[in-house]
Amino acid sequence: MATTIEPRTTTTRVVDAKQGSVLLRDSQQNVRDAAETLEIGRSLFNLLDQPEREITVTLPVELDDGRVEAFTGYRVQHSRVLGPGKGGMRFHPDSDLDEVRGLAALMTWKCALLDLPFGGAKGGVVCDPSVLSTGELARITRAFANALTPMIGSREDVPAPDVNTDERMMAWFLDEYERRTGKHDPSVVTGKPIALGGIPGRGESTGRGVALITVAMLERQWIKPRNARVVIQGFGKVGSEAAKRLHELGVKVIGISDVSGGLYNPDGLDIPRIAQSIQCQPPKLLREYGGEDAQRISGEEMLSLECDVLIPAALEGVITAETAPQINAKIIVEGANGPTTAEGDRILDERGILVAPDILANAGGVVVSYFEWLQGLQGNRWTLDSVRTQLDARMRDAFEAVVSESERRKISLRQAAYVIAVERVARAVSLRWSPM
Ligand code: GLU
């Protein structure tokens, strides 16, 4: 039977599609500010600002009903000056080239800040996983791996999970890449299942790092973690792991939310119980939680809850000129990439609310991706204990470096993080491209 290629029907735009451009604009502004602080000249700045390579691919994929749909995929390699490109790939209906550009740049600065031998890259496929079957997701992932094969590799560009992508998809991605190249190269992708060369602790790593930075920020403000109240927006891979870790450390998580709504208990939520209960009820949303020990609140109410720390751990562009004035927290720890717009950031600053920036706070994932990449290249095995110990040490070192840079220059933590990262990349660029 002949198949027909039809326009995309499975995707819906649910939020402002310009979000990606805002993220790109803001990340470029942060680099511009850092370049000014570091007195970097225009031509060097242009090299830091412009992405090295951008790839847009069309992925014809057969759906379960026999139609063939053309999905669009992007991979932006922002910089490979310090090492192979590194960064996740997201599957989202609102993904667009500007968003992927902005996120790729964030990866460059994140890897540089954590002193990892990686550049920055990011991928996105415009699709809505909530309406796709497992088979359809597998075919899209394989088509994407196929299209990217000539431009990726353990020494070129190393994808990983991000929003709506997980270790199953990394397994399909690896398999397709290795079929195409005919070579075994497990370090072409990180966030793989352990049986395929993944590393213990990768799943919890971003959330664990967010929790560590949260505690470090509290201590810096002389707030005892045991007396602190934390609110987390987003209960996916990052938010739920951060919540579990904070709970384990004795910090009260009083509010959590996801796309289905929020749960609130001023005395602290029973996070392990909630996580376990929704785990057994796909699609694993908080509205499925039947416990009597939590009040139901809306996502908007969540953002304005009175608390010590607010952790936005979902998507970009949540703390804006409109929402920042309502925030009732002393500290923001950015679990998501780009959750605060430049206007939102300005308002938080005026209101004296401290922000631990994304490139520091959520770097735990890529740090453990680095361990996984090393493990694959060396052909050895890491233990969960050594992953955790080395992750914590790297996060703590980066936190200390950012805090002291911010104190030394009297700038915000975000500006300090960018100054450290931009300086490292700029030094490498000028050494590589200085005239003979
Ligand atoms: N997607 C994660 C991030 O935004 C991890 C990227 C990676 O491990 O390469 O940092």
CSV table of C-alpha atoms and ligand atoms in Angstrom, one decimal:
chain,number,residue,atom,x,y,z
A,1,MET,CA,0.0,0.0,0.0
A,2,ALA,CA,1.3,3.4,-0.9
A,3,THR,CA,1.9,5.7,2.0
A,4,THR,CA,1.2,9.4,1.9
A,5,ILE,CA,3.3,12.1,3.5
A,6,GLU,CA,1.0,14.4,5.4
A,7,PRO,CA,1.5,17.7,7.3
A,8,ARG,CA,2.2,17.4,10.9
A,9,THR,CA,-0.9,16.7,12.9
A,10,THR,CA,0.3,15.2,16.2
A,11,THR,CA,1.8,18.4,17.5
A,12,THR,CA,0.1,21.3,19.3
A,13,ARG,CA,1.6,24.6,20.4
A,14,VAL,CA,0.8,24.9,24.1
A,15,VAL,CA,2.9,27.8,25.2
A,16,ASP,CA,4.3,31.0,23.6
A,17,ALA,CA,6.4,29.8,20.7
A,18,LYS,CA,8.7,32.9,21.1
A,19,GLN,CA,10.0,31.5,24.3
A,20,GLY,CA,13.0,30.1,22.4
A,21,SER,CA,14.0,33.5,21.1
A,22,VAL,CA,13.8,35.0,24.5
A,23,LEU,CA,16.1,32.3,25.9
A,24,LEU,CA,18.6,32.9,23.0
A,25,ARG,CA,18.5,36.7,23.5
A,26,ASP,CA,19.1,36.4,27.3
A,27,SER,CA,21.9,33.9,27.0
A,28,GLN,CA,23.6,36.1,24.5
A,29,GLN,CA,23.2,39.1,26.8
A,30,ASN,CA,24.8,37.3,29.6
A,31,VAL,CA,27.8,36.5,27.4
A,32,ARG,CA,28.0,40.1,26.3
A,33,ASP,CA,28.0,41.3,29.9
A,34,ALA,CA,30.7,38.9,30.8
A,35,ALA,CA,32.8,39.9,27.8
A,36,GLU,CA,32.5,43.5,28.9
A,37,THR,CA,33.6,42.7,32.4
A,38,LEU,CA,36.6,40.7,31.0
A,39,GLU,CA,37.3,43.4,28.4
A,40,ILE,CA,37.1,41.0,25.5
A,41,GLY,CA,37.2,42.7,22.1
A,42,ARG,CA,34.5,42.5,19.5
A,43,SER,CA,36.1,40.0,17.1
A,44,LEU,CA,36.7,37.5,20.0
A,45,PHE,CA,33.2,38.1,21.3
A,46,ASN,CA,31.8,37.3,17.9
A,47,LEU,CA,33.6,33.9,17.9
A,48,LEU,CA,32.1,33.1,21.3
A,49,ASP,CA,28.6,34.3,20.3
A,50,GLN,CA,28.1,32.6,17.0
A,51,PRO,CA,27.3,28.8,16.9
A,52,GLU,CA,29.9,26.7,15.1
A,53,ARG,CA,27.4,24.5,13.2
A,54,GLU,CA,23.7,24.2,13.0
A,55,ILE,CA,21.8,21.2,11.5
A,56,THR,CA,18.1,21.1,10.6
A,57,VAL,CA,16.9,17.7,9.4
A,58,THR,CA,13.5,16.4,8.2
A,59,LEU,CA,12.6,13.0,9.6
A,60,PRO,CA,10.1,11.0,7.6
A,61,VAL,CA,8.6,8.6,10.1
A,62,GLU,CA,5.9,6.0,9.7
A,63,LEU,CA,3.1,6.4,12.3
A,64,ASP,CA,1.2,3.4,13.6
A,65,ASP,CA,-1.7,4.1,11.3
A,66,GLY,CA,0.5,3.8,8.3
A,67,ARG,CA,0.8,7.5,7.5
A,68,VAL,CA,4.2,9.0,7.1
A,69,GLU,CA,4.8,12.2,8.9
A,70,ALA,CA,7.7,14.6,8.4
A,71,PHE,CA,9.1,15.6,11.8
A,72,THR,CA,11.7,18.4,12.1
A,73,GLY,CA,14.9,17.9,14.1
A,74,TYR,CA,17.7,20.3,15.1
A,75,ARG,CA,21.2,19.9,16.4
A,76,VAL,CA,23.2,23.0,17.1
A,77,GLN,CA,26.9,22.6,18.0
A,78,HIS,CA,27.6,26.0,19.6
A,79,SER,CA,31.2,25.5,20.4
A,80,ARG,CA,33.8,22.6,20.3
A,81,VAL,CA,36.7,24.7,21.4
A,82,LEU,CA,37.2,22.9,24.7
A,83,GLY,CA,36.2,19.4,23.5
A,84,PRO,CA,33.4,17.6,21.7
A,85,GLY,CA,30.0,19.2,21.7
A,86,LYS,CA,27.9,18.0,24.6
A,87,GLY,CA,24.3,18.4,25.4
A,88,GLY,CA,20.9,16.7,25.5
A,89,MET,CA,18.1,16.4,22.9
A,90,ARG,CA,14.6,17.2,23.7
A,91,PHE,CA,11.3,16.1,22.2
A,92,HIS,CA,8.8,18.9,22.5
A,93,PRO,CA,6.1,20.4,20.4
A,94,ASP,CA,7.5,23.9,21.0
A,95,SER,CA,11.1,23.2,20.2
A,96,ASP,CA,12.5,25.5,17.5
A,97,LEU,CA,15.8,26.5,16.2
A,98,ASP,CA,16.2,29.6,18.4
A,99,GLU,CA,15.5,27.6,21.5
A,100,VAL,CA,18.0,24.9,20.5
A,101,ARG,CA,20.6,27.6,19.7
A,102,GLY,CA,20.1,29.2,23.1
A,103,LEU,CA,20.3,25.9,24.9
A,104,ALA,CA,23.4,24.8,23.0
A,105,ALA,CA,25.1,28.0,24.1
A,106,LEU,CA,24.1,27.4,27.7
A,107,MET,CA,25.8,24.0,27.4
A,108,THR,CA,29.0,25.6,26.3
A,109,TRP,CA,29.0,27.8,29.4
A,110,LYS,CA,27.9,25.1,31.7
A,111,CYS,CA,30.6,22.7,30.7
A,112,ALA,CA,33.2,25.4,30.8
A,113,LEU,CA,32.1,26.5,34.3
A,114,LEU,CA,32.3,22.9,35.6
A,115,ASP,CA,35.7,22.6,33.9
A,116,LEU,CA,34.7,19.6,31.7
A,117,PRO,CA,36.6,18.9,28.5
A,118,PHE,CA,33.5,19.5,26.4
A,119,GLY,CA,32.0,22.2,24.2
A,120,GLY,CA,28.3,22.8,24.0
A,121,ALA,CA,25.6,21.5,21.8
A,122,LYS,CA,21.8,20.7,21.9
A,123,GLY,CA,19.2,18.9,19.9
A,124,GLY,CA,15.5,19.1,19.6
A,125,VAL,CA,12.8,17.2,17.7
A,126,VAL,CA,9.5,19.0,17.2
A,127,CYS,CA,7.0,16.4,18.3
A,128,ASP,CA,4.5,15.7,21.2
A,129,PRO,CA,5.6,12.5,22.9
A,130,SER,CA,2.3,12.4,24.9
A,131,VAL,CA,0.4,11.4,21.7
A,132,LEU,CA,3.0,9.1,20.3
A,133,SER,CA,3.3,5.3,20.9
A,134,THR,CA,6.5,3.7,22.0
A,135,GLY,CA,7.0,2.3,18.5
A,136,GLU,CA,6.6,5.8,17.0
A,137,LEU,CA,9.0,7.3,19.5
A,138,ALA,CA,11.6,4.6,18.7
A,139,ARG,CA,11.2,5.3,14.9
A,140,ILE,CA,11.6,9.1,15.4
A,141,THR,CA,14.7,8.5,17.7
A,142,ARG,CA,16.3,6.1,15.1
A,143,ALA,CA,15.5,8.5,12.3
A,144,PHE,CA,17.2,11.4,14.2
A,145,ALA,CA,20.2,9.2,15.0
A,146,ASN,CA,20.5,8.3,11.4
A,147,ALA,CA,20.3,11.9,10.2
A,148,LEU,CA,22.9,13.0,12.7
A,149,THR,CA,25.4,10.2,12.3
A,150,PRO,CA,27.8,12.0,10.0
A,151,MET,CA,28.0,15.0,12.5
A,152,ILE,CA,28.3,13.2,15.9
A,153,GLY,CA,30.7,10.8,17.6
A,154,SER,CA,32.4,10.4,21.0
A,155,ARG,CA,35.1,12.9,19.8
A,156,GLU,CA,32.7,15.2,17.9
A,157,ASP,CA,29.4,15.7,19.6
A,158,VAL,CA,27.8,13.6,22.3
A,159,PRO,CA,24.0,13.8,22.8
A,160,ALA,CA,22.2,12.9,26.0
A,161,PRO,CA,18.7,13.0,27.5
A,162,ASP,CA,16.8,16.2,28.1
A,163,VAL,CA,13.1,17.2,28.3
A,164,ASN,CA,10.9,14.2,27.3
A,165,THR,CA,13.8,11.9,26.4
A,166,ASP,CA,15.1,9.0,28.5
A,167,GLU,CA,17.5,6.1,28.7
A,168,ARG,CA,15.3,3.9,26.4
A,169,MET,CA,15.7,6.5,23.7
A,170,MET,CA,19.5,6.7,24.3
A,171,ALA,CA,19.6,2.9,23.7
A,172,TRP,CA,17.8,3.2,20.4
A,173,PHE,CA,20.0,6.2,19.4
A,174,LEU,CA,23.2,4.3,20.2
A,175,ASP,CA,22.0,1.2,18.4
A,176,GLU,CA,21.1,3.1,15.3
A,177,TYR,CA,24.4,5.0,15.3
A,178,GLU,CA,26.5,1.8,15.7
A,179,ARG,CA,24.5,0.1,13.0
A,180,ARG,CA,25.3,2.9,10.6
A,181,THR,CA,29.0,3.2,11.5
A,182,GLY,CA,29.6,-0.5,12.0
A,183,LYS,CA,31.7,0.4,15.1
A,184,HIS,CA,31.2,0.0,18.8
A,185,ASP,CA,31.3,3.5,20.3
A,186,PRO,CA,29.2,3.7,23.6
A,187,SER,CA,30.5,7.2,24.4
A,188,VAL,CA,28.6,8.7,21.4
A,189,VAL,CA,25.7,9.2,23.7
A,190,THR,CA,25.3,9.4,27.5
A,191,GLY,CA,22.4,8.7,29.8
A,192,LYS,CA,22.3,5.1,28.4
A,193,PRO,CA,20.9,2.1,30.4
A,194,ILE,CA,23.6,0.6,32.6
A,195,ALA,CA,23.5,-2.7,30.6
A,196,LEU,CA,24.6,-0.7,27.5
A,197,GLY,CA,27.5,1.1,29.2
A,198,GLY,CA,25.5,3.6,31.2
A,199,ILE,CA,26.7,4.7,34.6
A,200,PRO,CA,25.0,4.3,38.0
A,201,GLY,CA,23.6,7.6,39.3
A,202,ARG,CA,23.1,9.3,36.0
A,203,GLY,CA,19.3,9.4,36.5
A,204,GLU,CA,19.5,11.1,39.8
A,205,SER,CA,22.4,13.3,39.0
A,206,THR,CA,20.8,16.6,37.9
A,207,GLY,CA,18.4,16.5,40.9
A,208,ARG,CA,21.2,15.6,43.3
A,209,GLY,CA,23.2,18.5,42.1
A,210,VAL,CA,20.2,20.9,42.4
A,211,ALA,CA,19.7,19.7,46.0
A,212,LEU,CA,23.4,20.2,46.8
A,213,ILE,CA,23.3,23.8,45.5
A,214,THR,CA,20.0,24.4,47.4
A,215,VAL,CA,21.6,23.4,50.7
A,216,ALA,CA,24.8,25.4,49.9
A,217,MET,CA,22.7,28.5,49.1
A,218,LEU,CA,20.7,28.1,52.3
A,219,GLU,CA,23.8,27.8,54.4
A,220,ARG,CA,25.3,30.8,52.7
A,221,GLN,CA,22.2,32.8,53.8
A,222,TRP,CA,22.6,31.3,57.4
A,223,ILE,CA,19.3,29.4,57.0
A,224,LYS,CA,19.5,25.9,58.6
A,225,PRO,CA,18.5,23.4,56.0
A,226,ARG,CA,16.3,21.6,58.6
A,227,ASN,CA,14.3,24.8,59.1
A,228,ALA,CA,14.0,25.6,55.4
A,229,ARG,CA,10.9,25.2,53.2
A,230,VAL,CA,11.3,24.5,49.5
A,231,VAL,CA,8.9,24.7,46.6
A,232,ILE,CA,9.6,22.8,43.4
A,233,GLN,CA,7.9,23.5,40.1
A,234,GLY,CA,8.3,20.5,37.8
A,235,PHE,CA,8.2,16.9,39.0
A,236,GLY,CA,10.0,15.2,36.1
A,237,LYS,CA,13.5,13.8,36.2
A,238,VAL,CA,15.0,16.9,37.7
A,239,GLY,CA,12.3,18.1,40.1
A,240,SER,CA,11.4,14.6,41.5
A,241,GLU,CA,15.1,13.7,42.1
A,242,ALA,CA,15.8,17.1,43.7
A,243,ALA,CA,12.7,16.6,46.0
A,244,LYS,CA,13.8,13.1,47.0
A,245,ARG,CA,17.3,14.2,47.8
A,246,LEU,CA,16.2,17.3,49.8
A,247,HIS,CA,13.7,15.2,51.7
A,248,GLU,CA,16.6,12.7,52.5
A,249,LEU,CA,18.7,15.7,53.7
A,250,GLY,CA,15.9,16.7,56.1
A,251,VAL,CA,14.8,19.8,54.1
A,252,LYS,CA,11.0,20.3,54.0
A,253,VAL,CA,9.6,20.3,50.5
A,254,ILE,CA,6.2,22.0,51.0
A,255,GLY,CA,5.0,22.3,47.4
A,256,ILE,CA,5.5,20.4,44.2
A,257,SER,CA,3.8,20.8,40.8
A,258,ASP,CA,3.7,19.4,37.3
A,259,VAL,CA,1.5,20.0,34.2
A,260,SER,CA,-1.4,18.4,36.0
A,261,GLY,CA,-1.4,20.7,39.0
A,262,GLY,CA,0.3,21.0,42.4
A,263,LEU,CA,0.4,19.5,45.9
A,264,TYR,CA,1.0,21.5,49.1
A,265,ASN,CA,1.5,20.8,52.7
A,266,PRO,CA,3.0,23.6,54.9
A,267,ASP,CA,4.5,21.0,57.3
A,268,GLY,CA,6.3,19.2,54.4
A,269,LEU,CA,5.2,16.7,51.8
A,270,ASP,CA,5.9,13.0,52.1
A,271,ILE,CA,8.0,13.0,48.9
A,272,PRO,CA,9.0,9.3,48.8
A,273,ARG,CA,5.3,8.3,49.2
A,274,ILE,CA,4.1,10.6,46.5
A,275,ALA,CA,6.9,9.6,44.1
A,276,GLN,CA,6.3,6.0,44.7
A,277,SER,CA,2.5,6.3,44.4
A,278,ILE,CA,2.5,8.1,41.0
A,279,GLN,CA,5.3,5.9,39.7
A,280,CYS,CA,2.8,3.0,39.4
A,281,GLN,CA,0.2,5.1,37.6
A,282,PRO,CA,1.2,6.2,34.1
A,283,PRO,CA,1.4,8.9,32.9
A,284,LYS,CA,2.9,9.5,36.4
A,285,LEU,CA,1.3,12.8,37.0
A,286,LEU,CA,0.7,14.4,40.4
A,287,ARG,CA,-3.1,14.6,39.9
A,288,GLU,CA,-3.1,10.8,40.3
A,289,TYR,CA,-1.9,11.1,43.9
A,290,GLY,CA,-4.8,10.0,46.1
A,291,GLY,CA,-3.2,10.7,49.5
A,292,GLU,CA,-5.1,12.9,52.0
A,293,ASP,CA,-1.9,14.5,53.3
A,294,ALA,CA,-1.6,17.1,50.6
A,295,GLN,CA,-3.7,20.0,49.5
A,296,ARG,CA,-4.3,20.5,45.8
A,297,ILE,CA,-3.2,23.8,44.3
A,298,SER,CA,-2.7,25.2,40.8
A,299,GLY,CA,0.6,25.7,39.1
A,300,GLU,CA,0.2,29.5,39.3
A,301,GLU,CA,-0.4,29.4,43.1
A,302,MET,CA,2.7,27.3,43.4
A,303,LEU,CA,5.0,30.1,42.1
A,304,SER,CA,3.7,32.5,44.7
A,305,LEU,CA,3.9,30.2,47.8
A,306,GLU,CA,5.8,31.7,50.7
A,307,CYS,CA,9.1,29.7,51.0
A,308,ASP,CA,12.8,29.9,51.5
A,309,VAL,CA,13.8,28.4,48.1
A,310,LEU,CA,11.8,28.1,44.9
A,311,ILE,CA,13.2,25.6,42.4
A,312,PRO,CA,11.9,26.0,38.8
A,313,ALA,CA,12.6,22.6,37.4
A,314,ALA,CA,10.5,22.4,34.3
A,315,LEU,CA,10.9,24.6,31.2
A,316,GLU,CA,12.3,27.9,30.2
A,317,GLY,CA,10.6,31.3,30.7
A,318,VAL,CA,8.7,30.7,33.9
A,319,ILE,CA,10.0,33.6,36.0
A,320,THR,CA,9.2,36.7,33.9
A,321,ALA,CA,8.3,40.4,34.3
A,322,GLU,CA,4.7,39.2,35.1
A,323,THR,CA,5.5,36.4,37.6
A,324,ALA,CA,8.7,37.7,39.3
A,325,PRO,CA,6.8,40.3,41.4
A,326,GLN,CA,4.6,37.5,42.9
A,327,ILE,CA,7.4,35.3,44.0
A,328,ASN,CA,7.6,34.8,47.8
A,329,ALA,CA,11.0,33.1,48.1
A,330,LYS,CA,14.4,34.2,49.4
A,331,ILE,CA,16.4,32.1,47.0
A,332,ILE,CA,15.8,30.7,43.5
A,333,VAL,CA,17.7,27.6,42.4
A,334,GLU,CA,17.4,27.1,38.6
A,335,GLY,CA,16.8,23.4,38.0
A,336,ALA,CA,15.6,24.0,34.5
A,337,ASN,CA,17.6,25.6,31.7
A,338,GLY,CA,16.7,29.3,31.3
A,339,PRO,CA,13.7,29.4,33.6
A,340,THR,CA,14.2,33.1,34.4
A,341,THR,CA,14.0,35.8,31.6
A,342,ALA,CA,16.3,38.8,31.8
A,343,GLU,CA,13.3,41.0,32.9
A,344,GLY,CA,12.4,38.5,35.6
A,345,ASP,CA,16.0,38.4,36.7
A,346,ARG,CA,16.1,42.2,37.1
A,347,ILE,CA,13.0,42.2,39.2
A,348,LEU,CA,14.4,39.4,41.5
A,349,ASP,CA,17.6,41.3,41.8
A,350,GLU,CA,15.7,44.5,42.8
A,351,ARG,CA,13.7,42.5,45.3
A,352,GLY,CA,16.9,41.1,46.9
A,353,ILE,CA,16.1,37.5,45.9
A,354,LEU,CA,19.3,35.5,45.3
A,355,VAL,CA,19.5,33.3,42.2
A,356,ALA,CA,21.7,30.2,41.7
A,357,PRO,CA,21.9,30.2,37.9
A,358,ASP,CA,21.1,27.2,35.7
A,359,ILE,CA,24.6,26.7,34.3
A,360,LEU,CA,25.7,26.0,37.9
A,361,ALA,CA,22.6,24.6,39.6
A,362,ASN,CA,21.6,22.0,37.0
A,363,ALA,CA,25.1,21.0,35.9
A,364,GLY,CA,25.0,17.7,37.8
A,365,GLY,CA,23.6,15.8,34.8
A,366,VAL,CA,26.4,16.8,32.4
A,367,VAL,CA,29.0,16.2,35.1
A,368,VAL,CA,27.9,12.6,35.4
A,369,SER,CA,27.6,12.4,31.6
A,370,TYR,CA,31.3,13.2,31.6
A,371,PHE,CA,32.0,10.3,33.9
A,372,GLU,CA,29.9,8.0,31.7
A,373,TRP,CA,31.8,9.3,28.6
A,374,LEU,CA,35.1,8.6,30.3
A,375,GLN,CA,33.9,5.1,31.4
A,376,GLY,CA,33.0,4.3,27.8
A,377,LEU,CA,36.4,5.5,26.4
A,378,GLN,CA,38.3,3.7,29.1
A,379,GLY,CA,36.2,0.5,29.1
A,380,ASN,CA,35.9,0.4,32.9
A,381,ARG,CA,33.1,0.6,35.4
A,382,TRP,CA,32.3,3.3,38.0
A,383,THR,CA,30.5,2.6,41.2
A,384,LEU,CA,27.6,4.6,42.5
A,385,ASP,CA,29.7,5.7,45.4
A,386,SER,CA,32.4,7.1,43.3
A,387,VAL,CA,30.0,8.8,41.0
A,388,ARG,CA,28.2,10.5,43.9
A,389,THR,CA,31.5,11.5,45.7
A,390,GLN,CA,33.0,13.0,42.6
A,391,LEU,CA,29.8,14.7,41.5
A,392,ASP,CA,29.4,16.4,44.9
A,393,ALA,CA,33.0,17.5,44.9
A,394,ARG,CA,32.8,19.1,41.4
A,395,MET,CA,29.5,20.8,42.2
A,396,ARG,CA,30.9,22.2,45.5
A,397,ASP,CA,34.1,23.4,43.8
A,398,ALA,CA,32.0,25.2,41.1
A,399,PHE,CA,29.7,26.7,43.7
A,400,GLU,CA,32.7,28.1,45.7
A,401,ALA,CA,34.3,29.5,42.6
A,402,VAL,CA,31.1,31.3,41.6
A,403,VAL,CA,30.5,32.7,45.1
A,404,SER,CA,34.1,34.0,45.4
A,405,GLU,CA,34.0,35.5,41.9
A,406,SER,CA,30.7,37.2,42.7
A,407,GLU,CA,32.1,38.6,46.0
A,408,ARG,CA,35.4,39.7,44.4
A,409,ARG,CA,33.7,41.6,41.5
A,410,LYS,CA,30.5,42.5,43.4
A,411,ILE,CA,28.3,41.0,40.7
A,412,SER,CA,25.4,38.5,40.8
A,413,LEU,CA,26.0,34.8,40.9
A,414,ARG,CA,24.8,34.5,37.3
A,415,GLN,CA,27.2,37.1,36.1
A,416,ALA,CA,30.0,35.5,38.1
A,417,ALA,CA,29.3,32.1,36.6
A,418,TYR,CA,29.3,33.5,33.1
A,419,VAL,CA,32.6,35.4,33.8
A,420,ILE,CA,34.3,32.2,34.8
A,421,ALA,CA,32.9,30.2,31.9
A,422,VAL,CA,33.4,32.9,29.2
A,423,GLU,CA,37.0,33.5,30.4
A,424,ARG,CA,37.9,29.8,30.0
A,425,VAL,CA,36.4,29.5,26.5
A,426,ALA,CA,37.8,32.9,25.4
A,427,ARG,CA,41.3,31.9,26.5
A,428,ALA,CA,41.1,28.6,24.5
A,429,VAL,CA,39.8,30.5,21.5
A,430,SER,CA,42.5,33.1,21.5
A,431,LEU,CA,45.2,30.4,21.9
A,432,ARG,CA,43.8,28.4,19.0
A,433,TRP,CA,43.3,31.4,16.7
A,434,SER,CA,46.1,33.8,17.6
A,435,PRO,CA,48.1,34.8,14.5
A,436,MET,CA,51.2,32.6,13.8
B,1,GLU,N1,20.2,17.8,29.3
B,1,GLU,C1,21.1,18.0,30.4
B,1,GLU,C2,21.5,19.5,30.5
B,1,GLU,O1,20.8,20.3,30.0
B,1,GLU,C3,22.3,17.1,30.4
B,1,GLU,C4,23.2,17.2,29.1
B,1,GLU,C5,24.2,16.1,29.0
B,1,GLU,O2,24.4,15.3,29.9
B,1,GLU,O3,24.9,16.1,28.0
B,1,GLU,O4,22.4,19.8,31.2
